PDB file of C-alpha atoms in Angstrom:
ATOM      1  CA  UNK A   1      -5.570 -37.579  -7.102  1.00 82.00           C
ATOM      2  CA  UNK A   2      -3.534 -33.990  -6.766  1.00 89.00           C
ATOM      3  CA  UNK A   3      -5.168 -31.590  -4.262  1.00 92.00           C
ATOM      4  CA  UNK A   4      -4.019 -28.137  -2.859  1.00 94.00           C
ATOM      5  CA  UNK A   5      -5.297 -26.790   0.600  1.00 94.00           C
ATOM      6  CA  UNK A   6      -5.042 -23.050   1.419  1.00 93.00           C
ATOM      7  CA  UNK A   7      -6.135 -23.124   5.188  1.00 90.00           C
ATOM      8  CA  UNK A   8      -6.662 -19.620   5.490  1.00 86.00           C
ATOM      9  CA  UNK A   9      -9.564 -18.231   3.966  1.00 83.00           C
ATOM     10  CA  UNK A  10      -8.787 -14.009   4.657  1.00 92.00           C
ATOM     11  CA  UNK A  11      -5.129 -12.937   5.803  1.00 94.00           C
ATOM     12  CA  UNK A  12      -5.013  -9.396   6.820  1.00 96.00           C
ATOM     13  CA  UNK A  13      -1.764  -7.576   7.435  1.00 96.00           C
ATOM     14  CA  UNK A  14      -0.241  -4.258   8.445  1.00 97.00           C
ATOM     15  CA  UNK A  15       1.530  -2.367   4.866  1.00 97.00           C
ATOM     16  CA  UNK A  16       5.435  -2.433   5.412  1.00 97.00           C
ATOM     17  CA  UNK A  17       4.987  -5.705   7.280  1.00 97.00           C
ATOM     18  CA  UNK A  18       6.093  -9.510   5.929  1.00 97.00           C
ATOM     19  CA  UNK A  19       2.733 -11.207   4.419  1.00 97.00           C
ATOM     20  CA  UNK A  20       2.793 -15.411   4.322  1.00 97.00           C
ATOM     21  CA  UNK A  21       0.140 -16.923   2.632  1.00 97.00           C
ATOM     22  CA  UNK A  22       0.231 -20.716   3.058  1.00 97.00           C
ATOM     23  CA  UNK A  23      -0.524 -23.804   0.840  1.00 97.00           C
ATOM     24  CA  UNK A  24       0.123 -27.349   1.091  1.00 97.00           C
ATOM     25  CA  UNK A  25      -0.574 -29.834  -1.599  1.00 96.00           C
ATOM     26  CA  UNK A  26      -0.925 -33.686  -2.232  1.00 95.00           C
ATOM     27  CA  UNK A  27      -0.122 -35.098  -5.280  1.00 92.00           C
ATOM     28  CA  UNK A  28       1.597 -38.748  -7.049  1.00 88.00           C
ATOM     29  CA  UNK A  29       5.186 -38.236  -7.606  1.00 87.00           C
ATOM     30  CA  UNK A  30       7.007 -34.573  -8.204  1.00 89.00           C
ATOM     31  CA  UNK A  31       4.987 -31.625  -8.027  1.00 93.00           C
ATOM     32  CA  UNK A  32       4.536 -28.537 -10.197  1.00 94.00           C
ATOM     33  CA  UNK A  33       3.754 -25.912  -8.153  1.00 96.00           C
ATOM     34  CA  UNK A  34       2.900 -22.624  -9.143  1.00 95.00           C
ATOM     35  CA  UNK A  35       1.266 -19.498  -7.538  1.00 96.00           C
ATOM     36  CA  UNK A  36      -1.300 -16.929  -9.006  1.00 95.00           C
ATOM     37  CA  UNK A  37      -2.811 -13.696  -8.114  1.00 95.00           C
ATOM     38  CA  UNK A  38      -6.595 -12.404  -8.911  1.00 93.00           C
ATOM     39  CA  UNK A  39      -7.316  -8.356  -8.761  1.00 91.00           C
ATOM     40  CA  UNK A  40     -11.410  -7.819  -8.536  1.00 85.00           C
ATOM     41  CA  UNK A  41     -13.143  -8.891 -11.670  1.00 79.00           C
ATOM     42  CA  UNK A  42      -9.541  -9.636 -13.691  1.00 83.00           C
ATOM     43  CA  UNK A  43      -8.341 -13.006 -14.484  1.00 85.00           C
ATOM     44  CA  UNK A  44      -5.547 -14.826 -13.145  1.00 90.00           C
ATOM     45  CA  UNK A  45      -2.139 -13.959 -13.413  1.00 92.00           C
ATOM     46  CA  UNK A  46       0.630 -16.010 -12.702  1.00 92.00           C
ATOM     47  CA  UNK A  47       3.227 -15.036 -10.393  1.00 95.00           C
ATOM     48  CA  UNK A  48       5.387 -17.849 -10.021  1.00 95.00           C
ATOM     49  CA  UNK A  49       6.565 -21.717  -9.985  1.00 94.00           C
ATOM     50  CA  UNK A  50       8.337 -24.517  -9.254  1.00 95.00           C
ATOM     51  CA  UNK A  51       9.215 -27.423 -11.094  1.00 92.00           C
ATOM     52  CA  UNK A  52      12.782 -28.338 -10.140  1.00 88.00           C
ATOM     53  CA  UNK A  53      15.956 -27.150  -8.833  1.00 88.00           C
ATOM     54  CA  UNK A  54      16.423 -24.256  -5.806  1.00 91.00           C
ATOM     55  CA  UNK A  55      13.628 -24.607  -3.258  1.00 93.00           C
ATOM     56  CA  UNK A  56      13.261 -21.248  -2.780  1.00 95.00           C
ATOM     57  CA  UNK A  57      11.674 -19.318  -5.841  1.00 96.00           C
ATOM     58  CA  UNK A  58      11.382 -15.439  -6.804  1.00 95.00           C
ATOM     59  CA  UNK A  59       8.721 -13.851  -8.958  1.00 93.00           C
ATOM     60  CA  UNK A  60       6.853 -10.693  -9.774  1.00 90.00           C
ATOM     61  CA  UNK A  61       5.973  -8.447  -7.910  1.00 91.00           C
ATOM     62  CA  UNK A  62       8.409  -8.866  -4.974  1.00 95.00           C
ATOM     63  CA  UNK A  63       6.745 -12.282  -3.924  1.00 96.00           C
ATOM     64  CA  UNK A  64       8.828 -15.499  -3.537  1.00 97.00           C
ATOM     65  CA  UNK A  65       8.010 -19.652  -2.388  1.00 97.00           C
ATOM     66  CA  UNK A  66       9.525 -21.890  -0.747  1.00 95.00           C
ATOM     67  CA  UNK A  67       9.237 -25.404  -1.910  1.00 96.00           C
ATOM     68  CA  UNK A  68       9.345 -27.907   1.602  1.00 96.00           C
ATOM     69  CA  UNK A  69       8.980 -31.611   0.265  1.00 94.00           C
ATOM     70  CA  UNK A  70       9.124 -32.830   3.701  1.00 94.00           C
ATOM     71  CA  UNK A  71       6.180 -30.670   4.676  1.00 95.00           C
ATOM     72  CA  UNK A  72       4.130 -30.768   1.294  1.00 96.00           C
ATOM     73  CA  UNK A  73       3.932 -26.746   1.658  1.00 97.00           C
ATOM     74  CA  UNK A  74       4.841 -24.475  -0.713  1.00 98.00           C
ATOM     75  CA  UNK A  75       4.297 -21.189   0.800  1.00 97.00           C
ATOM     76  CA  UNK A  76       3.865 -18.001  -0.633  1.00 97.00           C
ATOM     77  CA  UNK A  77       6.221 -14.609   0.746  1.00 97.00           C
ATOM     78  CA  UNK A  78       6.754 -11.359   0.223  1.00 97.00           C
ATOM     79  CA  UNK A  79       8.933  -9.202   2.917  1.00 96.00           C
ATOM     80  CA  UNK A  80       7.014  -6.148   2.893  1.00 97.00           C
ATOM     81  CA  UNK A  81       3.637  -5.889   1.897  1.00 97.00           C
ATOM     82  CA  UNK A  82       1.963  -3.125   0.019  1.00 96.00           C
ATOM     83  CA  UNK A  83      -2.040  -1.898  -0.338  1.00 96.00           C
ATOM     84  CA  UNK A  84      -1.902  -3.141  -3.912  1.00 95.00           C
ATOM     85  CA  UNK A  85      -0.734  -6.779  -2.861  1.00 96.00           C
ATOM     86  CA  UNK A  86      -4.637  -6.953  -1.600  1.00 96.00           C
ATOM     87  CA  UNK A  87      -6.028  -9.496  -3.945  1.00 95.00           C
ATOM     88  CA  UNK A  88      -7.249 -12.929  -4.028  1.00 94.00           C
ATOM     89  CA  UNK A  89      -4.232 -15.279  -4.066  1.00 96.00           C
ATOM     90  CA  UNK A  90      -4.404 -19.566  -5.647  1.00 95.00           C
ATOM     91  CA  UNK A  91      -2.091 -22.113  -5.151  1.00 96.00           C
ATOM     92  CA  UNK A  92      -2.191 -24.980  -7.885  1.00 95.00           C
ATOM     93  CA  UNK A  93      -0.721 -28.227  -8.219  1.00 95.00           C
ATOM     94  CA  UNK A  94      -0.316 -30.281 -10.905  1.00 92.00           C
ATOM     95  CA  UNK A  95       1.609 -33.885 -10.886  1.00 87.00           C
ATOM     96  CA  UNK A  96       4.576 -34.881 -13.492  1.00 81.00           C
ATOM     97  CA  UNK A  97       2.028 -36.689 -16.217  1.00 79.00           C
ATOM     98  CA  UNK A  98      -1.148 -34.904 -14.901  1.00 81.00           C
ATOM     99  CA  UNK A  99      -2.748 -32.676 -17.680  1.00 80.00           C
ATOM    100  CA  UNK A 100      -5.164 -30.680 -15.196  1.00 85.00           C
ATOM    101  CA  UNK A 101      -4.145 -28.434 -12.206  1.00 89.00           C
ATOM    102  CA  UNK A 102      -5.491 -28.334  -9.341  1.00 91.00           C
ATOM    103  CA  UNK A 103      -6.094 -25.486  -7.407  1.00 93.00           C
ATOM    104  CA  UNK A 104      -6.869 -24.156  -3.610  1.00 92.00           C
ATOM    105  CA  UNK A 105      -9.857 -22.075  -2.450  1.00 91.00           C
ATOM    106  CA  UNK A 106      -7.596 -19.110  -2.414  1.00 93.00           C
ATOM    107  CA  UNK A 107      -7.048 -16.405   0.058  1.00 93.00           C
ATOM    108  CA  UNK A 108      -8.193 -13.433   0.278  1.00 94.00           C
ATOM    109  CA  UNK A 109      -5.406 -10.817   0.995  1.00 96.00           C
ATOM    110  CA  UNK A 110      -5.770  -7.520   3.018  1.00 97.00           C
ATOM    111  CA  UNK A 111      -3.118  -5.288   3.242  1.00 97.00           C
ATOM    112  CA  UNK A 112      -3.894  -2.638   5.700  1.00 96.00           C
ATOM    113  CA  UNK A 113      -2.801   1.045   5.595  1.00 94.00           C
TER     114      UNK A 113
ATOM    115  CA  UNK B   1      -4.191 -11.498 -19.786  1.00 43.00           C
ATOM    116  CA  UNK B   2      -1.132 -13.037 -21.678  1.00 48.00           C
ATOM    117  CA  UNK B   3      -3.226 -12.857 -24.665  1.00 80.00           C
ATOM    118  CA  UNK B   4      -6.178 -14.871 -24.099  1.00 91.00           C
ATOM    119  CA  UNK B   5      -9.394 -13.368 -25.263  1.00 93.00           C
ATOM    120  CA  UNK B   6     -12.620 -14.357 -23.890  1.00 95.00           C
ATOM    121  CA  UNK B   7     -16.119 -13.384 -24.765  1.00 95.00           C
ATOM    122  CA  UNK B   8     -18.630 -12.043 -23.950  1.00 96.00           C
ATOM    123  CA  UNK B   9     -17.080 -10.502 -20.260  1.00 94.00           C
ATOM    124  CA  UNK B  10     -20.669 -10.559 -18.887  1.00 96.00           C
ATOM    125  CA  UNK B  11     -23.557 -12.696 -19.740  1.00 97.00           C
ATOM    126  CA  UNK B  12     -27.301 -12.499 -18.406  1.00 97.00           C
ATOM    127  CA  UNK B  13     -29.330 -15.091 -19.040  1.00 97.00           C
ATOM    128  CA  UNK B  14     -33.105 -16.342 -18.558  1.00 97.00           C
ATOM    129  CA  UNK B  15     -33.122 -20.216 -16.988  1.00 97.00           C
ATOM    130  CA  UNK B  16     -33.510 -22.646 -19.677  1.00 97.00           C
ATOM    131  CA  UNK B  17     -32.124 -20.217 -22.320  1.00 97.00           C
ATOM    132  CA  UNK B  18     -28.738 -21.759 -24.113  1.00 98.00           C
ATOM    133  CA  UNK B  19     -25.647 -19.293 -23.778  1.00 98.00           C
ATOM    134  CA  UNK B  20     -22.101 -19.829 -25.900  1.00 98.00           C
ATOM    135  CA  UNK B  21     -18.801 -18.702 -24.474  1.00 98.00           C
ATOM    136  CA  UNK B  22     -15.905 -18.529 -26.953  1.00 97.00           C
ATOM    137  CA  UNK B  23     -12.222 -18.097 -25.998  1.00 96.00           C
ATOM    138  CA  UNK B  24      -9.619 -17.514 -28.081  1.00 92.00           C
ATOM    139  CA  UNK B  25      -6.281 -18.772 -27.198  1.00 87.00           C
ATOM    140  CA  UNK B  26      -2.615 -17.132 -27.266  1.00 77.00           C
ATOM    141  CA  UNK B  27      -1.196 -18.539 -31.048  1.00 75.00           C
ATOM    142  CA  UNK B  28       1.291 -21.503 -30.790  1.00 76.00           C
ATOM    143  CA  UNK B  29      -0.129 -22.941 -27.574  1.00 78.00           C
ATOM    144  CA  UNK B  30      -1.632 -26.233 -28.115  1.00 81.00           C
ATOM    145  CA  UNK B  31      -3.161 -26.829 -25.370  1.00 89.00           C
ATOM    146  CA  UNK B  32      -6.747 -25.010 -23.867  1.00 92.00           C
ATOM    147  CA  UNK B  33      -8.689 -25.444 -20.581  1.00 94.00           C
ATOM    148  CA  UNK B  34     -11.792 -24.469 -19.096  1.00 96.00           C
ATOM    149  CA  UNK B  35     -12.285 -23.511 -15.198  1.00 96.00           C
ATOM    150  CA  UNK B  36     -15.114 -22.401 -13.710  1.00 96.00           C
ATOM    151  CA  UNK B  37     -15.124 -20.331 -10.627  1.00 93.00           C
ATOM    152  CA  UNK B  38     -18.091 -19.880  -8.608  1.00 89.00           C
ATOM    153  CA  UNK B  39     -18.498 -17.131  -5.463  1.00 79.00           C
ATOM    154  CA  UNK B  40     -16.812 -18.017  -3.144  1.00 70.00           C
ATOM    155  CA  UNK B  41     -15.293 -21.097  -4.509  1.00 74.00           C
ATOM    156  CA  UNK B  42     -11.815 -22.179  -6.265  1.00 81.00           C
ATOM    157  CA  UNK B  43     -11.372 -22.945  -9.393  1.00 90.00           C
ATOM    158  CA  UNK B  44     -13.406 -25.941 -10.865  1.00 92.00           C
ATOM    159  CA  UNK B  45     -11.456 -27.795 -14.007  1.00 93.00           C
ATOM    160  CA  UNK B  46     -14.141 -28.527 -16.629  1.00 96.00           C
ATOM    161  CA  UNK B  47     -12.580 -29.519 -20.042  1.00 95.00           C
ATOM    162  CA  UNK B  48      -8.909 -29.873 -21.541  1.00 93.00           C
ATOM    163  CA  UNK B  49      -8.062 -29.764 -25.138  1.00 92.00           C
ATOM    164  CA  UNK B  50      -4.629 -30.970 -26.552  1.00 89.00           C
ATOM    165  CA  UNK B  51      -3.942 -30.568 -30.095  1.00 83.00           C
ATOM    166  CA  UNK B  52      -5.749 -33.215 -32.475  1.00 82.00           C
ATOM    167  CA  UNK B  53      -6.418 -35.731 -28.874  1.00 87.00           C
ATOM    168  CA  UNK B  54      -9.160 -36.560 -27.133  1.00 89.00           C
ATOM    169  CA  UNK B  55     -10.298 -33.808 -24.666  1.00 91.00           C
ATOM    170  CA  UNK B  56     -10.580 -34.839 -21.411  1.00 92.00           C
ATOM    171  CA  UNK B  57     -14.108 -33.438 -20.486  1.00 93.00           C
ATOM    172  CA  UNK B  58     -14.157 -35.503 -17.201  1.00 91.00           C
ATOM    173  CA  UNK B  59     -14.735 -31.887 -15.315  1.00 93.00           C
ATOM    174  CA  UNK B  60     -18.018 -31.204 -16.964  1.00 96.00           C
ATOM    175  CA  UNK B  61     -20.727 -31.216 -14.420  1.00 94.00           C
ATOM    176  CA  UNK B  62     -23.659 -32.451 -16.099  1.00 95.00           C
ATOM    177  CA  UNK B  63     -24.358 -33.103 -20.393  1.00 95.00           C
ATOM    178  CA  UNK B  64     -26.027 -29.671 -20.605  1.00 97.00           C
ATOM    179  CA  UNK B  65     -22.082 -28.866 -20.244  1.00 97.00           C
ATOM    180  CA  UNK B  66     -19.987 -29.279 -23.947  1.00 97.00           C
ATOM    181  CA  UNK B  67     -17.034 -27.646 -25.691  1.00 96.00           C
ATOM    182  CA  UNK B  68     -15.270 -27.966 -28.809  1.00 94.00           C
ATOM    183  CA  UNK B  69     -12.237 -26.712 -30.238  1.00 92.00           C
ATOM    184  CA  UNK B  70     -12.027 -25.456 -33.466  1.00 83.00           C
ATOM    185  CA  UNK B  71      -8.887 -26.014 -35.984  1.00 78.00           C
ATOM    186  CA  UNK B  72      -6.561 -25.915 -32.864  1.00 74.00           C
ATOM    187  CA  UNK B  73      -7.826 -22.558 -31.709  1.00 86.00           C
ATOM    188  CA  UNK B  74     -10.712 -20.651 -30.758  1.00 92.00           C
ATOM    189  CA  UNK B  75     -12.805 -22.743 -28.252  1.00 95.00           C
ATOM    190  CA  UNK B  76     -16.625 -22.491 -27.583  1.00 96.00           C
ATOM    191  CA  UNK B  77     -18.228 -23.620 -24.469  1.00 97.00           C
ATOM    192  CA  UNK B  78     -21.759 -24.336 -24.575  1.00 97.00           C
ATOM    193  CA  UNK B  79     -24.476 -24.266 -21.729  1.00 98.00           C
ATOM    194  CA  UNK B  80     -27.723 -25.341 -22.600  1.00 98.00           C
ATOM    195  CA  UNK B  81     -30.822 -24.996 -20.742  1.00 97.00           C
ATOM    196  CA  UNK B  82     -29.319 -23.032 -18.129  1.00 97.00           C
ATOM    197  CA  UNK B  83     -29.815 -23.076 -14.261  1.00 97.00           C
ATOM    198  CA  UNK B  84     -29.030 -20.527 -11.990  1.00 95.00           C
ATOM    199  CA  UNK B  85     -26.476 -22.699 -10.636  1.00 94.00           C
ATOM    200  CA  UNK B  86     -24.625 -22.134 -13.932  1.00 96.00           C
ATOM    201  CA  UNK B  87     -23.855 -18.505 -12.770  1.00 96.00           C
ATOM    202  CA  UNK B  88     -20.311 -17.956 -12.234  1.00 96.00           C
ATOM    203  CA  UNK B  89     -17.172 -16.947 -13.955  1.00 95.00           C
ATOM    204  CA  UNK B  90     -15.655 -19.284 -16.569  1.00 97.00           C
ATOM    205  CA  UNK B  91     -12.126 -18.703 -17.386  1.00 95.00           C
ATOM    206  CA  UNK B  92      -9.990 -20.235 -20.517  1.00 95.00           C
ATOM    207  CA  UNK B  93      -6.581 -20.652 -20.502  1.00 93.00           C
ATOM    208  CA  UNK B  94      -3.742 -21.807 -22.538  1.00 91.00           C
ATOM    209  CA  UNK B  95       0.172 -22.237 -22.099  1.00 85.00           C
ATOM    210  CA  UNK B  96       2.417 -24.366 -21.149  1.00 79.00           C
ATOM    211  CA  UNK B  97       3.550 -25.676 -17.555  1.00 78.00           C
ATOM    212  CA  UNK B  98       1.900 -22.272 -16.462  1.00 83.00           C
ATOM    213  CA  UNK B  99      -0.991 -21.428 -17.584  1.00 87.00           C
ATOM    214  CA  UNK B 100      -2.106 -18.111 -18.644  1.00 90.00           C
ATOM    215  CA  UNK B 101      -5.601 -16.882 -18.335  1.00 92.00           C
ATOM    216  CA  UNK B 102      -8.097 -14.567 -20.006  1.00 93.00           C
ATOM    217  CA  UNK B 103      -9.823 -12.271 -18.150  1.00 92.00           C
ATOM    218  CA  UNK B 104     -13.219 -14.636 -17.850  1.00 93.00           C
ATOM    219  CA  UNK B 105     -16.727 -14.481 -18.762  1.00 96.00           C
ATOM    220  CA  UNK B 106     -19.129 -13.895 -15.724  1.00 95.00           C
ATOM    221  CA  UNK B 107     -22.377 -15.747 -16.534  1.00 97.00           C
ATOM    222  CA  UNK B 108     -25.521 -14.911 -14.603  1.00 97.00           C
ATOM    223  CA  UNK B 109     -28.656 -16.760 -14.520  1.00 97.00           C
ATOM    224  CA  UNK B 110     -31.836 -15.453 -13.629  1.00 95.00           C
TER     225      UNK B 110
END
């Protein structure tokens, strides 16, 4: 079974300040992990992923993840947030072999003016 | 988004009535899921189609829930006698590793 856990259901931050929104997964064998974002009434978009190779990865948008194996997280970054980073963020896992992901509740994001 | 087109966007429905949902895929991408995502809630896998296999419909809640996939693209998910716990947004989406997603259809039962 793969599973994602996003502990956090609402993170609210200052604008100009460093936003973390965290995720830690379980899954057989090496994880795919990606990250996407949700804007009121729009679909997902993807933002970013890891599959192999540097631990620490960069996507749109400014936002970045760093893969920890040890600590099954794969957290999500961005140094300085801005009001249109307030969204409704997923973190999905899906296991080498597994056709489905799986993804977390999400969090909801409030950047504050 | 990314290409995937899903219709209708919003869908009101009596209980018991059937409702369709059709999704059509970016080209070239063989493969095609279906997530539903109620208030509140993540998202819920329902059904995965890859080229000419199987689909794995082990997601589908109950057998009022069924999908097909027609010559490799468009996709139809069908609802039949609906409940109000049916209302929520069902998303499609195709790709690769990533997946990319259409904008939904939000389904509301009455």
């Amino acid at each position: 079974a793969q599973s994602v856990a996003q502990p956090e259901d609402q993170v609210n931050v200052a604008e100009g300040n460093p936003l973390t929104v965290k995720c830690t997964y379980s899954v057989s064998g090496n994880p795919y992990l990606f990250w996407y974002v949700q804007y009121p009434n729009r679909g997902l978009q993807f933002l970013l992923k890891y599959i192999t190779g540097d631990n620490l990865v960069k996507g749109s948008y400014g936002f970045e993840a760093e893969f920890n194996k040890s600590q099954t997280s794969f957290h999500l970054k961005k140094p300085s947030a801005l009001v249109s980073d307030s969204a409704l963020y997923f973190c999905a896992v899906r296991g080498y072999g597994n056709n489905r992901l799986a993804f977390g509740k999400g969090n909801q994001v409030v950047v504050i003016p | 988004g990314a290409g995937v087109s899903q219709s209708p966007s919003n869908k009101v429905t009596e209980k018991g009535k059937d409702v369709e949902l059709r999704c059509d895929p970016i080209s070239g991408h063989t493969a095609l899921y279906w997530y539903r995502q109620s208030l509140g809630q993540g998202l819920e896998f329902l059904i995965y189609f890859q080229g000419n296999s199987a689909p794995d419909k082990s997601g589908l809640p109950s057998d009022r829930f069924s999908a097909e996939r027609t010559g490799g693209s468009v996709s139809t998910l069908t609802i039949q006698r609906t409940q109000q716990e049916d209302s929520a947004v069902y998303l499609c989406a195709t790709g690769g590793r990533e997946l990319f997603f259409g904008e939904g259809s939000r389904l509301t039962v009455l």
